[in-house]
Amino acid sequence: MSPLIEALSRILPRRQVITDNLRRLAYGTDASFYRLIPEVVAVVESEDEVQAVLHAARAHRRPVTFRAAGTSLSGQAVTDGILALIGDGFASCEIAADAATVRLGPGMIGGEVNYRLARHGRKIGPDPASINACKIGGIAANNASGMCCGTAQNSYHTLTGLRVILADGAVLDTEDSFSIASFRQSHATLLTELEQLGAATRADEVLAARIRHKFRIKNTTGYSLNALVDYEDPLDILAHLMIGSEGTLAFISRITYRTVVEDPCKASALVFFPTIEAACQAVIRLKPEPVSAVELLDRAALRSVEGQPGLPPIIHTLSDDAAALLIEVRAETEMLLQQRVDAALGALTGIATIEAPAFSTDAETCAMYWKVRKGTFPSVGAMRRTGTTVIIEDVAFPIEALAVATLDLQALLRKHGYTEGIIFGHALEGNLHFVFTQDFSSAAEVERYARFMEDICTLVVDKYDGSLKAEHGTGRNMAPFVEREWGHQATSLMRRIKALFDPDNLLNPGVILSDDPQTHLKHLKPMPAAEDIVDRCIECGFCEPLCPSHRLTLSPRQRIASWRELSRRAAAGEDAADVGRDFAYFGLDTCAGCGLCSTACPVGIDTGELTRRLRGRGLGTTSQKIGSWTVDNFGKVATASRVGLSIGHVVSRVVGDRVVARVSGGAWKHGMPQAGKPPTQGIGSGDPVVYFPACGGRIFGANSPEEATLPEVIMELLTRAGYAPRLPEGFDKLCCGQMLASKGMAEEAEQMANAVTAALLTAADDGHGGYFPIIMDASTCSVRMQKHLAGRLTLLDFHEFAHDALLPRLVLARKPGPVALHINCSVRRTGSDNKLRTLIAACVADVVEPAGVTCCGFAGDRGFVVPELNAHALRKVHEALPAECCEGVSTSRTCEIGLTAETGRPYRSVAYLLEECSRGEETAC
């Protein structure tokens, strides 16, 4: 163990010092095309821990890089020194009483902040495309912007205060008078020098004018020198220098933003133009109008997404010269929205378009347009040749030069052989992104990229005096070119600022400023072939907030990055060593396989598929025999499971739940349900419906001996609503195979699904060539069978059938609540979550849907085998549930077991709630 790691191990809890080769490898990548393996990953949960890490770094002369979400595109979140990972302790959010400001920790996800602000009709100003994955620390440190915020609503312009920790460990809180007074005494020299730098810069009319000119358009190249001309108070200068400093000057431990209005009424239009020139002419016309966003897409960008559902058919017929603008208008009222739509349409009058422009206010249509726009970058990455990486560059031009600059950019891409390259961007700000694929496996390819970058600098800086980095931060990618853009005088000013704050050059060295002209060509990330189902991954990190094992072991991005390295070693004949051994637990055992990652992945990669494939490869002969036996003997498995539950309860009544849980390795849970029982076929009249109770509800019974089982409740509900439920013959011996599929036993699972299919076909046959409706009561199993039955039978999960068929037939008495709602992963993936919300809203007035909680991590039987996954996945649920919330609902029995155990509140199927609220006046809830 190195002296540095020994020192960190003394000051941080053991779990927060990560030294194993697998996870260091996994954290060696961000969303950029660079890779640096950290010497150690130190998870910091408090300011005291940040100060201790900085002290250790100074003592051992090792660099420190702070990392929030790692969605950075320019290589600013990787290091070969100490990677200080911002933990949940910094995920704080304090909304002011009037919601005009919000005080945030750097560990908060931007999208989650906006979710909390939405009820107040507010949001934060910055709106990067990665807002549902990136964190406040990165948003502020990179001065990230996006499609709507422009320059007026970025972090720099909406900052009202912050709290920072300097390299020497000193803390400054610009919103605390005592902290300010103390800092003025302890760091008088620093403040004096900042004041003098500001005064000298403002006095130099040429330099001051140059700085103001550079920041009229988006610019994140170098430091925020506009702080020196915009402010005179050195504290204001210091605070605004932190914005966009990419962790090279200090650590932002808290920031307060002025929030902006989130208009409720929105309309979007996707307008096609015959040429780039016509589209850019429209941009100039739209600039003074009350439009919120105007996104430019060249023909190549449109081609990369034209296969997405819902887009206008004409997109397939466009010429190579065509382009499109995605325009959004927002307003507080419908009347004002229409006025703004009319103004936008008026601005387009006389400009050649392929079709007449038309705005849509349909929420699904608008969301689809913007989802497609956000998917352009990853779509190119997904189509790239295996072994290559995807690069996104980010420049800005004066808006009046946008048309010719875009054509020049297209010509440069062709000149250097990047024929797959696409261009899109935030046209109102003259901000263009261009995406291309690059092979870094040979010196010739690296040289091609170097020549291209040189020509880009010539185009952007020398010809148009634009910004080499508009909103993605300088990082390592553009550090060698800062002086090329800014000139010697301004760059020297930046170097003085860096030396003032970080004289030992320990904070993220090589980022923003670098003396090495080849920095952008070093530490390039390899992208070897691994598995066909994940080779499209560009390691953007959008998946991570949804993954239940993220920050416990590995995230989907990290699983793929790790497997890529293991595949490279295998292909090279190298030993997998401890990376391979550790991957068994970190990569496979703790993967829930829930597939939520696919809902955030711009190209739909389900890392759970990789996990199941690898689990299957690793199965031994004994496991395969057990799987085969289970296929033919599931009735015995179900019976044995129910007997085991009954015995567990007998023992628990004697020695207590905690003892049984400890002896069982965490498999026995607090609030463990009673043993279930198969339902009996009733006799009654009504509309026939086939009900196949999933094995989870048959094995695991009610939460208490007094309650009915889930199948009994559903049978009662169906009868009450005028249906005659039919149970498939031999149903208690059947299982859809989900539990075997999750273990990689695909063939055995298919056999079980085929048996269920045969039973359902028989039970649902109406004798006239048609089929009765079919329902199941576990979302995960329902989704599996829906895929299996596609094109043959229509099957609905209970919550879908209840929404469509039961609500119109039942009279409900609403409960006041609050009742917690957990939306199961399968429900999210199928997009039926709004039906579930509508269903519970019909039963309860106050519904609590905890922020920051996605997959519960129970994952079938994972919660019994790897209980830490369930606990980690639900670590945020406790603070999100109000004390008066005493119950919860979901749509999967095993999820409900995990939720009950972790929250201490009974979770049941939504069917229980619907039954309770539809009993009639004499027993209404």
Tab-separated table of N, CA and C in Angstrom, residues 516-632:
chain	number	residue	atom	x	y	z
A	516	ASP	N	1.865	21.393	-22.645
A	516	ASP	CA	2.142	20.323	-23.595
A	516	ASP	C	1.245	20.489	-24.821
A	517	PRO	N	1.790	20.818	-25.979
A	517	PRO	CA	0.962	21.025	-27.179
A	517	PRO	C	0.326	19.733	-27.691
A	518	GLN	N	0.729	18.588	-27.133
A	518	GLN	CA	0.185	17.301	-27.566
A	518	GLN	C	-0.788	16.702	-26.544
A	519	THR	N	-1.182	17.472	-25.544
A	519	THR	CA	-2.063	16.951	-24.499
A	519	THR	C	-3.319	16.317	-25.063
A	520	HIS	N	-3.878	16.931	-26.081
A	520	HIS	CA	-5.135	16.440	-26.637
A	520	HIS	C	-4.977	15.130	-27.404
A	521	LEU	N	-3.731	14.716	-27.625
A	521	LEU	CA	-3.470	13.481	-28.374
A	521	LEU	C	-2.942	12.362	-27.491
A	522	LYS	N	-2.956	12.574	-26.190
A	522	LYS	CA	-2.435	11.581	-25.258
A	522	LYS	C	-3.567	10.991	-24.405
A	523	HIS	N	-3.290	9.819	-23.844
A	523	HIS	CA	-4.246	9.128	-22.965
A	523	HIS	C	-5.583	8.880	-23.676
A	524	LEU	N	-5.487	8.493	-24.943
A	524	LEU	CA	-6.696	8.235	-25.719
A	524	LEU	C	-7.311	6.902	-25.311
A	525	LYS	N	-8.616	6.886	-25.196
A	525	LYS	CA	-9.322	5.727	-24.649
A	525	LYS	C	-9.491	4.638	-25.706
A	526	PRO	N	-9.058	3.405	-25.409
A	526	PRO	CA	-9.294	2.299	-26.338
A	526	PRO	C	-10.752	1.870	-26.300
A	527	MET	N	-11.284	1.431	-27.428
A	527	MET	CA	-12.674	0.971	-27.520
A	527	MET	C	-12.707	-0.386	-28.229
A	528	PRO	N	-12.113	-1.411	-27.625
A	528	PRO	CA	-12.047	-2.713	-28.287
A	528	PRO	C	-13.408	-3.389	-28.375
A	529	ALA	N	-13.538	-4.280	-29.330
A	529	ALA	CA	-14.775	-5.053	-29.444
A	529	ALA	C	-14.940	-5.926	-28.207
A	530	ALA	N	-16.179	-6.032	-27.734
A	530	ALA	CA	-16.465	-6.839	-26.546
A	530	ALA	C	-17.616	-7.801	-26.831
A	531	GLU	N	-18.823	-7.262	-26.950
A	531	GLU	CA	-20.013	-8.062	-27.261
A	531	GLU	C	-20.887	-7.245	-28.203
A	532	ASP	N	-21.496	-7.908	-29.159
A	532	ASP	CA	-22.296	-7.191	-30.147
A	532	ASP	C	-23.408	-6.361	-29.520
A	533	ILE	N	-23.955	-6.810	-28.394
A	533	ILE	CA	-25.097	-6.111	-27.802
A	533	ILE	C	-24.700	-4.835	-27.067
A	534	VAL	N	-23.407	-4.626	-26.836
A	534	VAL	CA	-22.980	-3.411	-26.131
A	534	VAL	C	-21.882	-2.648	-26.861
A	535	ASP	N	-21.415	-3.143	-27.995
A	535	ASP	CA	-20.328	-2.460	-28.696
A	535	ASP	C	-20.716	-1.048	-29.134
A	536	ARG	N	-22.014	-0.781	-29.223
A	536	ARG	CA	-22.466	0.556	-29.628
A	536	ARG	C	-22.304	1.588	-28.518
A	537	CYS	N	-22.065	1.134	-27.286
A	537	CYS	CA	-21.984	2.051	-26.144
A	537	CYS	C	-20.885	3.076	-26.352
A	538	ILE	N	-21.204	4.349	-26.109
A	538	ILE	CA	-20.214	5.422	-26.215
A	538	ILE	C	-19.772	5.923	-24.843
A	539	GLU	N	-20.220	5.233	-23.791
A	539	GLU	CA	-19.826	5.541	-22.421
A	539	GLU	C	-20.189	6.973	-22.025
A	540	CYS	N	-21.395	7.400	-22.429
A	540	CYS	CA	-21.847	8.759	-22.117
A	540	CYS	C	-22.257	8.906	-20.657
A	541	GLY	N	-22.695	7.803	-20.025
A	541	GLY	CA	-23.076	7.860	-18.618
A	541	GLY	C	-24.513	8.246	-18.354
A	542	PHE	N	-25.328	8.400	-19.402
A	542	PHE	CA	-26.726	8.763	-19.193
A	542	PHE	C	-27.464	7.702	-18.378
A	543	CYS	N	-26.965	6.466	-18.427
A	543	CYS	CA	-27.623	5.339	-17.764
A	543	CYS	C	-27.468	5.351	-16.251
A	544	GLU	N	-26.447	5.992	-15.752
A	544	GLU	CA	-26.034	5.767	-14.367
A	544	GLU	C	-27.053	6.160	-13.305
A	545	PRO	N	-27.754	7.289	-13.414
A	545	PRO	CA	-28.698	7.638	-12.333
A	545	PRO	C	-29.815	6.630	-12.146
A	546	LEU	N	-30.120	5.834	-13.163
A	546	LEU	CA	-31.216	4.873	-13.071
A	546	LEU	C	-30.772	3.514	-12.553
A	547	CYS	N	-29.461	3.301	-12.474
A	547	CYS	CA	-28.947	1.980	-12.133
A	547	CYS	C	-28.900	1.786	-10.623
A	548	PRO	N	-29.519	0.714	-10.103
A	548	PRO	CA	-29.543	0.516	-8.645
A	548	PRO	C	-28.181	0.179	-8.046
A	549	SER	N	-27.243	-0.312	-8.847
A	549	SER	CA	-25.929	-0.673	-8.298
A	549	SER	C	-24.887	0.420	-8.491
A	550	HIS	N	-25.260	1.521	-9.160
A	550	HIS	CA	-24.313	2.623	-9.354
A	550	HIS	C	-23.862	3.176	-8.005
A	551	ARG	N	-22.587	3.289	-7.831
A	551	ARG	CA	-21.925	3.745	-6.607
A	551	ARG	C	-21.909	2.681	-5.508
A	552	LEU	N	-22.589	1.528	-5.713
A	552	LEU	CA	-22.392	0.387	-4.823
A	552	LEU	C	-21.260	-0.462	-5.370
A	553	THR	N	-21.380	-0.817	-6.635
A	553	THR	CA	-20.329	-1.567	-7.317
A	553	THR	C	-20.021	-0.881	-8.647
A	554	LEU	N	-20.697	-1.295	-9.710
A	554	LEU	CA	-20.475	-0.703	-11.024
A	554	LEU	C	-21.796	-0.231	-11.618
A	555	SER	N	-21.697	0.719	-12.519
A	555	SER	CA	-22.845	1.187	-13.283
A	555	SER	C	-22.849	0.475	-14.635
A	556	PRO	N	-23.913	0.624	-15.430
A	556	PRO	CA	-23.907	0.003	-16.764
A	556	PRO	C	-22.718	0.449	-17.614
A	557	ARG	N	-22.447	1.756	-17.615
A	557	ARG	CA	-21.284	2.240	-18.374
A	557	ARG	C	-20.012	1.556	-17.897
A	558	GLN	N	-19.857	1.431	-16.598
A	558	GLN	CA	-18.641	0.846	-16.050
A	558	GLN	C	-18.570	-0.657	-16.296
A	559	ARG	N	-19.716	-1.323	-16.297
A	559	ARG	CA	-19.715	-2.752	-16.626
A	559	ARG	C	-19.211	-2.962	-18.055
A	560	ILE	N	-19.694	-2.124	-18.946
A	560	ILE	CA	-19.290	-2.258	-20.347
A	560	ILE	C	-17.812	-1.910	-20.511
A	561	ALA	N	-17.367	-0.818	-19.875
A	561	ALA	CA	-15.955	-0.437	-19.965
A	561	ALA	C	-15.058	-1.546	-19.404
A	562	SER	N	-15.491	-2.148	-18.311
A	562	SER	CA	-14.705	-3.217	-17.695
A	562	SER	C	-14.678	-4.458	-18.583
A	563	TRP	N	-15.824	-4.807	-19.136
A	563	TRP	CA	-15.862	-5.987	-19.993
A	563	TRP	C	-15.050	-5.761	-21.273
A	564	ARG	N	-15.028	-4.520	-21.744
A	564	ARG	CA	-14.180	-4.209	-22.902
A	564	ARG	C	-12.715	-4.500	-22.587
A	565	GLU	N	-12.275	-4.119	-21.409
A	565	GLU	CA	-10.890	-4.363	-21.030
A	565	GLU	C	-10.628	-5.859	-20.862
A	566	LEU	N	-11.562	-6.560	-20.258
A	566	LEU	CA	-11.386	-8.002	-20.109
A	566	LEU	C	-11.388	-8.698	-21.467
A	567	SER	N	-12.208	-8.211	-22.385
A	567	SER	CA	-12.227	-8.783	-23.730
A	567	SER	C	-10.923	-8.493	-24.453
A	568	ARG	N	-10.392	-7.297	-24.261
A	568	ARG	CA	-9.094	-6.959	-24.874
A	568	ARG	C	-8.006	-7.883	-24.350
A	569	ARG	N	-8.009	-8.101	-23.029
A	569	ARG	CA	-7.001	-8.992	-22.450
A	569	ARG	C	-7.139	-10.406	-22.999
A	570	ALA	N	-8.379	-10.863	-23.118
A	570	ALA	CA	-8.593	-12.213	-23.642
A	570	ALA	C	-8.091	-12.325	-25.075
A	571	ALA	N	-8.375	-11.313	-25.890
A	571	ALA	CA	-7.940	-11.337	-27.290
A	571	ALA	C	-6.429	-11.271	-27.409
A	572	ALA	N	-5.779	-10.596	-26.451
A	572	ALA	CA	-4.326	-10.458	-26.478
A	572	ALA	C	-3.616	-11.590	-25.759
A	573	GLY	N	-4.398	-12.506	-25.197
A	573	GLY	CA	-3.803	-13.609	-24.466
A	573	GLY	C	-3.276	-13.221	-23.106
A	574	GLU	N	-3.786	-12.109	-22.560
A	574	GLU	CA	-3.343	-11.644	-21.249
A	574	GLU	C	-4.235	-12.230	-20.152
A	575	ASP	N	-3.677	-12.331	-18.964
A	575	ASP	CA	-4.413	-12.854	-17.815
A	575	ASP	C	-5.418	-11.807	-17.322
A	576	ALA	N	-6.661	-12.236	-17.076
A	576	ALA	CA	-7.672	-11.316	-16.539
A	576	ALA	C	-7.332	-10.883	-15.129
A	577	ALA	N	-6.599	-11.723	-14.406
A	577	ALA	CA	-6.103	-11.423	-13.055
A	577	ALA	C	-7.243	-11.004	-12.129
A	578	ASP	N	-6.940	-10.099	-11.204
A	578	ASP	CA	-7.945	-9.718	-10.207
A	578	ASP	C	-9.104	-8.935	-10.812
A	579	VAL	N	-8.891	-8.316	-11.964
A	579	VAL	CA	-9.992	-7.610	-12.623
A	579	VAL	C	-11.086	-8.602	-13.004
A	580	GLY	N	-10.685	-9.730	-13.527
A	580	GLY	CA	-11.654	-10.755	-13.881
A	580	GLY	C	-12.322	-11.362	-12.669
A	581	ARG	N	-11.544	-11.614	-11.625
A	581	ARG	CA	-12.124	-12.208	-10.416
A	581	ARG	C	-13.129	-11.258	-9.770
A	582	ASP	N	-12.763	-9.994	-9.671
A	582	ASP	CA	-13.653	-9.021	-9.031
A	582	ASP	C	-14.898	-8.739	-9.865
A	583	PHE	N	-14.786	-8.911	-11.179
A	583	PHE	CA	-15.934	-8.619	-12.047
A	583	PHE	C	-17.113	-9.546	-11.745
A	584	ALA	N	-16.828	-10.738	-11.231
A	584	ALA	CA	-17.904	-11.678	-10.915
A	584	ALA	C	-18.905	-11.061	-9.944
A	585	TYR	N	-18.394	-10.387	-8.905
A	585	TYR	CA	-19.293	-9.753	-7.932
A	585	TYR	C	-19.699	-8.352	-8.389
A	586	PHE	N	-18.710	-7.513	-8.678
A	586	PHE	CA	-19.000	-6.115	-9.005
A	586	PHE	C	-19.774	-5.983	-10.314
A	587	GLY	N	-19.464	-6.830	-11.274
A	587	GLY	CA	-20.089	-6.702	-12.580
A	587	GLY	C	-21.351	-7.521	-12.763
A	588	LEU	N	-21.368	-8.750	-12.203
A	588	LEU	CA	-22.477	-9.659	-12.482
A	588	LEU	C	-23.422	-9.855	-11.303
A	589	ASP	N	-22.884	-10.220	-10.145
A	589	ASP	CA	-23.753	-10.539	-9.011
A	589	ASP	C	-24.629	-9.370	-8.591
A	590	THR	N	-24.119	-8.164	-8.696
A	590	THR	CA	-24.859	-6.994	-8.212
A	590	THR	C	-25.580	-6.236	-9.321
A	591	CYS	N	-25.639	-6.818	-10.506
A	591	CYS	CA	-26.442	-6.203	-11.570
A	591	CYS	C	-27.882	-6.672	-11.409
A	592	ALA	N	-28.799	-5.726	-11.284
A	592	ALA	CA	-30.211	-6.083	-11.119
A	592	ALA	C	-30.811	-6.598	-12.421
A	593	GLY	N	-30.188	-6.261	-13.539
A	593	GLY	CA	-30.719	-6.697	-14.824
A	593	GLY	C	-32.080	-6.111	-15.131
A	594	CYS	N	-32.379	-4.965	-14.521
A	594	CYS	CA	-33.728	-4.395	-14.628
A	594	CYS	C	-34.003	-3.756	-15.977
A	595	GLY	N	-32.947	-3.393	-16.708
A	595	GLY	CA	-33.135	-2.791	-18.021
A	595	GLY	C	-33.466	-1.323	-18.018
A	596	LEU	N	-33.522	-0.688	-16.838
A	596	LEU	CA	-33.802	0.749	-16.812
A	596	LEU	C	-32.745	1.542	-17.566
A	597	CYS	N	-31.527	1.009	-17.585
A	597	CYS	CA	-30.457	1.698	-18.307
A	597	CYS	C	-30.839	1.923	-19.763
A	598	SER	N	-31.588	1.006	-20.343
A	598	SER	CA	-31.967	1.121	-21.748
A	598	SER	C	-32.909	2.289	-21.992
A	599	THR	N	-33.674	2.690	-20.957
A	599	THR	CA	-34.608	3.796	-21.137
A	599	THR	C	-33.908	5.138	-21.188
A	600	ALA	N	-32.715	5.206	-20.610
A	600	ALA	CA	-31.948	6.450	-20.651
A	600	ALA	C	-30.906	6.420	-21.755
A	601	CYS	N	-30.476	5.237	-22.140
A	601	CYS	CA	-29.450	5.101	-23.182
A	601	CYS	C	-29.987	5.634	-24.502
A	602	PRO	N	-29.296	6.563	-25.128
A	602	PRO	CA	-29.787	7.125	-26.395
A	602	PRO	C	-29.892	6.097	-27.514
A	603	VAL	N	-29.191	4.958	-27.381
A	603	VAL	CA	-29.280	3.925	-28.414
A	603	VAL	C	-29.897	2.641	-27.873
A	604	GLY	N	-30.501	2.725	-26.684
A	604	GLY	CA	-31.304	1.630	-26.170
A	604	GLY	C	-30.562	0.399	-25.704
A	605	ILE	N	-29.312	0.533	-25.270
A	605	ILE	CA	-28.558	-0.630	-24.806
A	605	ILE	C	-29.061	-1.059	-23.437
A	606	ASP	N	-29.389	-2.343	-23.320
A	606	ASP	CA	-29.795	-2.935	-22.043
A	606	ASP	C	-28.605	-3.735	-21.517
A	607	THR	N	-27.890	-3.170	-20.560
A	607	THR	CA	-26.715	-3.848	-20.021
A	607	THR	C	-27.104	-5.132	-19.304
A	608	GLY	N	-28.361	-5.230	-18.877
A	608	GLY	CA	-28.842	-6.468	-18.272
A	608	GLY	C	-28.720	-7.647	-19.228
A	609	GLU	N	-28.861	-7.394	-20.522
A	609	GLU	CA	-28.687	-8.459	-21.508
A	609	GLU	C	-27.254	-8.986	-21.483
A	610	LEU	N	-26.298	-8.082	-21.363
A	610	LEU	CA	-24.902	-8.498	-21.252
A	610	LEU	C	-24.707	-9.338	-19.999
A	611	THR	N	-25.274	-8.869	-18.886
A	611	THR	CA	-25.134	-9.602	-17.629
A	611	THR	C	-25.701	-11.009	-17.744
A	612	ARG	N	-26.890	-11.129	-18.305
A	612	ARG	CA	-27.508	-12.449	-18.445
A	612	ARG	C	-26.692	-13.351	-19.361
A	613	ARG	N	-26.146	-12.786	-20.417
A	613	ARG	CA	-25.322	-13.579	-21.326
A	613	ARG	C	-24.083	-14.103	-20.612
A	614	LEU	N	-23.430	-13.221	-19.851
A	614	LEU	CA	-22.205	-13.619	-19.162
A	614	LEU	C	-22.501	-14.579	-18.015
A	615	ARG	N	-23.629	-14.383	-17.333
A	615	ARG	CA	-24.014	-15.341	-16.294
A	615	ARG	C	-24.225	-16.725	-16.902
A	616	GLY	N	-24.870	-16.758	-18.056
A	616	GLY	CA	-25.115	-18.032	-18.714
A	616	GLY	C	-23.827	-18.754	-19.084
A	617	ARG	N	-22.844	-17.997	-19.545
A	617	ARG	CA	-21.568	-18.601	-19.901
A	617	ARG	C	-20.849	-19.173	-18.686
A	618	GLY	N	-21.108	-18.581	-17.551
A	618	GLY	CA	-20.393	-19.002	-16.352
A	618	GLY	C	-21.071	-20.107	-15.573
A	619	LEU	N	-22.202	-20.582	-16.052
A	619	LEU	CA	-22.928	-21.624	-15.315
A	619	LEU	C	-22.181	-22.954	-15.349
A	620	GLY	N	-22.158	-23.606	-14.219
A	620	GLY	CA	-21.567	-24.936	-14.150
A	620	GLY	C	-22.590	-26.011	-14.470
A	621	THR	N	-22.130	-27.244	-14.528
A	621	THR	CA	-23.015	-28.356	-14.868
A	621	THR	C	-24.129	-28.524	-13.853
A	622	THR	N	-23.795	-28.359	-12.574
A	622	THR	CA	-24.807	-28.521	-11.529
A	622	THR	C	-25.920	-27.487	-11.674
A	623	SER	N	-25.543	-26.234	-11.902
A	623	SER	CA	-26.544	-25.173	-12.067
A	623	SER	C	-27.438	-25.452	-13.258
A	624	GLN	N	-26.844	-25.944	-14.331
A	624	GLN	CA	-27.651	-26.241	-15.517
A	624	GLN	C	-28.618	-27.385	-15.253
A	625	LYS	N	-28.185	-28.363	-14.496
A	625	LYS	CA	-29.068	-29.486	-14.168
A	625	LYS	C	-30.228	-29.024	-13.288
A	626	ILE	N	-29.911	-28.145	-12.337
A	626	ILE	CA	-30.976	-27.611	-11.475
A	626	ILE	C	-31.984	-26.841	-12.307
A	627	GLY	N	-31.493	-26.039	-13.250
A	627	GLY	CA	-32.390	-25.284	-14.119
A	627	GLY	C	-33.280	-26.196	-14.933
A	628	SER	N	-32.698	-27.261	-15.478
A	628	SER	CA	-33.486	-28.200	-16.281
A	628	SER	C	-34.522	-28.911	-15.424
A	629	TRP	N	-34.160	-29.272	-14.212
A	629	TRP	CA	-35.104	-29.935	-13.312
A	629	TRP	C	-36.259	-29.007	-12.957
A	630	THR	N	-35.942	-27.728	-12.761
A	630	THR	CA	-36.962	-26.751	-12.396
A	630	THR	C	-38.022	-26.623	-13.475
A	631	VAL	N	-37.600	-26.700	-14.732
A	631	VAL	CA	-38.552	-26.574	-15.836
A	631	VAL	C	-39.673	-27.606	-15.693
A	632	ASP	N	-39.316	-28.839	-15.359
A	632	ASP	CA	-40.307	-29.918	-15.299
A	632	ASP	C	-40.952	-30.082	-13.932
